[in-house]
Structures are given as structure tokens and as C-alpha cells.
Coordinates of C-alpha atoms in Angstrom, one line a residue:
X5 CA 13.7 -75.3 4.9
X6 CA 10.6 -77.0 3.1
X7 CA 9.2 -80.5 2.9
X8 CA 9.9 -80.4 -0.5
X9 CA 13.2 -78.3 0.0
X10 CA 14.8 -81.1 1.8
X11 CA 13.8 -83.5 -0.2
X12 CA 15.0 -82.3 -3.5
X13 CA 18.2 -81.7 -1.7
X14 CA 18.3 -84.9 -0.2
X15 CA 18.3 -86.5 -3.7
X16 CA 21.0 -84.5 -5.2
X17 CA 23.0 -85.7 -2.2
X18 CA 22.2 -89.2 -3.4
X19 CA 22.5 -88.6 -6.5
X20 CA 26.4 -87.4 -5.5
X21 CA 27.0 -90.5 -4.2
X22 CA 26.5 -92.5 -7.2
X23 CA 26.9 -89.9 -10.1
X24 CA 29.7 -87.3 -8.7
X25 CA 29.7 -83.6 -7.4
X26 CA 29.6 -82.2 -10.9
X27 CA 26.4 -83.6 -11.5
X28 CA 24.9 -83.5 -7.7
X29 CA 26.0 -79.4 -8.4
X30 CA 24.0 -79.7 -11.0
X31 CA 21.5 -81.2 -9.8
X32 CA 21.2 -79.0 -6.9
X33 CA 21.2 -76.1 -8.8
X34 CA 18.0 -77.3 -11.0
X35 CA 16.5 -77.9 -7.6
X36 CA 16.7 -74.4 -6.8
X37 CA 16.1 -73.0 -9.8
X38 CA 12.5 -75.0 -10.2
X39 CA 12.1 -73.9 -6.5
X40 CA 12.6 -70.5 -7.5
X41 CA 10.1 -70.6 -10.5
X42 CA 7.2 -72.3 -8.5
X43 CA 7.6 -69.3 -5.8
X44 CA 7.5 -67.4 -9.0
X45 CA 4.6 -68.5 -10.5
X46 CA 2.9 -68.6 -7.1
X47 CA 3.1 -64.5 -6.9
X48 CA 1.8 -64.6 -10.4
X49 CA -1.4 -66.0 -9.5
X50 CA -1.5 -63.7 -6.4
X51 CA -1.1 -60.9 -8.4
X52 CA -3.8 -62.4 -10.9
X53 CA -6.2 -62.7 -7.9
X54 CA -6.7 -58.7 -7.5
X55 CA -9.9 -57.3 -9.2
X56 CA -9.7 -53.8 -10.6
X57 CA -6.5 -53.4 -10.3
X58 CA -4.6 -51.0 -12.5
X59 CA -0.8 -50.9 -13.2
X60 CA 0.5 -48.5 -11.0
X61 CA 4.4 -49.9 -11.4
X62 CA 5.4 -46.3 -12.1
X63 CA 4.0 -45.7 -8.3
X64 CA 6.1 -47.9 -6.3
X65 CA 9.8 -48.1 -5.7
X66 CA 11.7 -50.7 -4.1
X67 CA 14.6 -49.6 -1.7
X68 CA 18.0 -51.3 -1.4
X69 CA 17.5 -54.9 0.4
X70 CA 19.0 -56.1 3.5
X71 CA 19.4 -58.7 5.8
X72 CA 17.1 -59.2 8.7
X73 CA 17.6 -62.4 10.3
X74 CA 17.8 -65.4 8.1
X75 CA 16.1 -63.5 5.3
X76 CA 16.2 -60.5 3.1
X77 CA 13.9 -57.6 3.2
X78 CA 13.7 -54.7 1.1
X79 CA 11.2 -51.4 2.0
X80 CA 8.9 -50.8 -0.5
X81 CA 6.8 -46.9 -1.1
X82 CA 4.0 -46.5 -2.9
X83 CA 2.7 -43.1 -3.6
X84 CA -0.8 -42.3 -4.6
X85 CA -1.4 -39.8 -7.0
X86 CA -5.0 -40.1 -7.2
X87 CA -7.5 -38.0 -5.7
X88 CA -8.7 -41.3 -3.5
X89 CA -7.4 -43.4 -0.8
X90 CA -6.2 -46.5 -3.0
X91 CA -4.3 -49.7 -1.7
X92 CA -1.7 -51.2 -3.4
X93 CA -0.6 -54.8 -4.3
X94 CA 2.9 -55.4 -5.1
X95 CA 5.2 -58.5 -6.7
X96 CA 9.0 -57.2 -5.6
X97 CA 11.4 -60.0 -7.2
X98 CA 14.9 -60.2 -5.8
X99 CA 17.6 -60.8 -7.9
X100 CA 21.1 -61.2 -8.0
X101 CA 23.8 -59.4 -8.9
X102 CA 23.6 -61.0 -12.5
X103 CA 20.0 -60.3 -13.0
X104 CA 19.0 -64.0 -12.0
X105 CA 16.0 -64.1 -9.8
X106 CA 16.6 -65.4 -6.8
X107 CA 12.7 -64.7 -5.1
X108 CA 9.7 -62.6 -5.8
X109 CA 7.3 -62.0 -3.2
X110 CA 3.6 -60.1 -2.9
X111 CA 2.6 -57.3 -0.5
X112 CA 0.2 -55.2 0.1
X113 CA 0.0 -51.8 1.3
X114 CA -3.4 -50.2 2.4
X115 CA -5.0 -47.1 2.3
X116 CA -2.6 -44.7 0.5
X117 CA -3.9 -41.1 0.6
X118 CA -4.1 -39.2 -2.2
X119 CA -0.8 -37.0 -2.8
X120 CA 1.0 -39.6 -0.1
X121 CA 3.1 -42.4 0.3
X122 CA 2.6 -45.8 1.8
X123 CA 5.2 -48.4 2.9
X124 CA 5.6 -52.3 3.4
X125 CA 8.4 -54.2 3.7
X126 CA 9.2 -57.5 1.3
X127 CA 10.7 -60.2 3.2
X128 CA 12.0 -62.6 0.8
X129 CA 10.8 -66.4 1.4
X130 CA 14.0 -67.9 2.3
X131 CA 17.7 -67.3 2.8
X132 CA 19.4 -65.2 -0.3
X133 CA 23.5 -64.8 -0.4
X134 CA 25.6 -62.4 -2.0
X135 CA 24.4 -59.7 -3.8
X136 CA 20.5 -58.7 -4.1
X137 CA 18.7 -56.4 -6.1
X138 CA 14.8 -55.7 -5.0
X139 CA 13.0 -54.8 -8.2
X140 CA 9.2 -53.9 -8.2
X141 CA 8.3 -56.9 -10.9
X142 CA 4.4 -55.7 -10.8
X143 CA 2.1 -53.4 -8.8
X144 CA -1.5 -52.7 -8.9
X145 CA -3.7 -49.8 -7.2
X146 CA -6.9 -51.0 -6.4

């Protein structure tokens, strides 16, 4: 778990103490949720860092995630259909069984040959429970 991780959680148990569980839940669960939006906006500005990139979303397909250790991983295939090697940069956001998103991480898969497929493997940032969904939320070919 994080610095900042612990922290947060170690104030909604504090806050327990003094407020109640109802609003420590609560609490918690605004912890995780801002967590989940920084990670968030942090792939954003990964994505944002590629030059040239064009939307190649309708390239790449996420397969069903599992677990792998502590954390989730879902294999990810990008196939090229241009007539050059092109590499591929790729947000996959995991989400729950409700459509909430739970993670989204960036990876990148290199040299795709034309009329082939690449693969990588997301591994989400921390530890996801119950149900997951691995959905391509952005891809570029550069």
C-alpha cells in the first residue's frame, strides 16, 4: 500500500473513532475513490505524452482479467493493419461489475507488424475484488 494509501486510511480509522462506522465507510470509500481518480488522471497525462499518435481503439482488445498475485492482469492484442511496423500505447481501465472504475493503467506494445498482432499484459496498480471488467479506455498507434 502507498504513503498516501495508509494515510488516508489511517484517518478514516480516526475518524471512526470519533464520528462512527457509517461515516469512517464513508469516508473510506471517498478515499478510494479520489485514489482511483488520481491513478486515473495520471494515465491521462501518459496517454497525452505520445506524439503522433492516432486512435487506433478499434485495434486493440482487452481479454478477460485475472488474478496474478496480489493484482489483476488482463492480456491485451493489438493488431496492425497498416502496411508498417507501428507500436502501440494503451490506457486499459478496470472496472467492476457495475461499470465503476476501479483502475486504469498504460502499456505499451512495440513493433507490431503490418497484418499482425502484438500483446502486453495490464497489471492493475493494486489489489481489485470481486468482479472486473478490462476495457481498452484509449489506444494510440504511433
Amino acid at each position: 500500500m502507498g504513503r498516501t494509501a495508509g494515510t488516508v486510511l489511517g484517518l478514516a480509522a480516526a475518524l471512526a473513532l470519533t464520528t462512527g462506522c457509517d461515516s469512517a465507510g464513508d469516508a473510506v470509500g471517498g478515499a478510494v475513490s479520489s485514489a482511483t481518480a488520481a491513478v486515473a488522471s495520471a494515465a491521462e497525462r501518459k496517454m497525452d505524452e505520445v506524439r503522433d499518435g492516432v486512435d487506433a481503439k478499434g485495434d486493440v482488445k482487452a481479454g478477460a482479467p485475472r488474478a496474478d498475485g496480489d493484482r489483476t492482469v488482463a492480456e491485451v492484442t493489438a493488431t496492425n493493419p497498416e502496411d508498417e511496423d507501428a507500436d502501440y500505447t494503451v490506457m486499459v481501465d478496470f472496472r467492476d461489475g457495475d461499470g465503476k472504475l476501479l483502475d486504469s493503467v498504460v502499456l505499451t506494445i512495440d513493433a507490431v507488424a503490418p497484418g499482425k498482432s502484438g500483446s502486453g499484459t495490464a497489471r492493475s496498480n493494486r489489489r481489485l475484488s470481486g468482479v472486473t471488467k478490462a476495457e481498452i479506455g484509449r489506444a494510440l498507434r504511433h
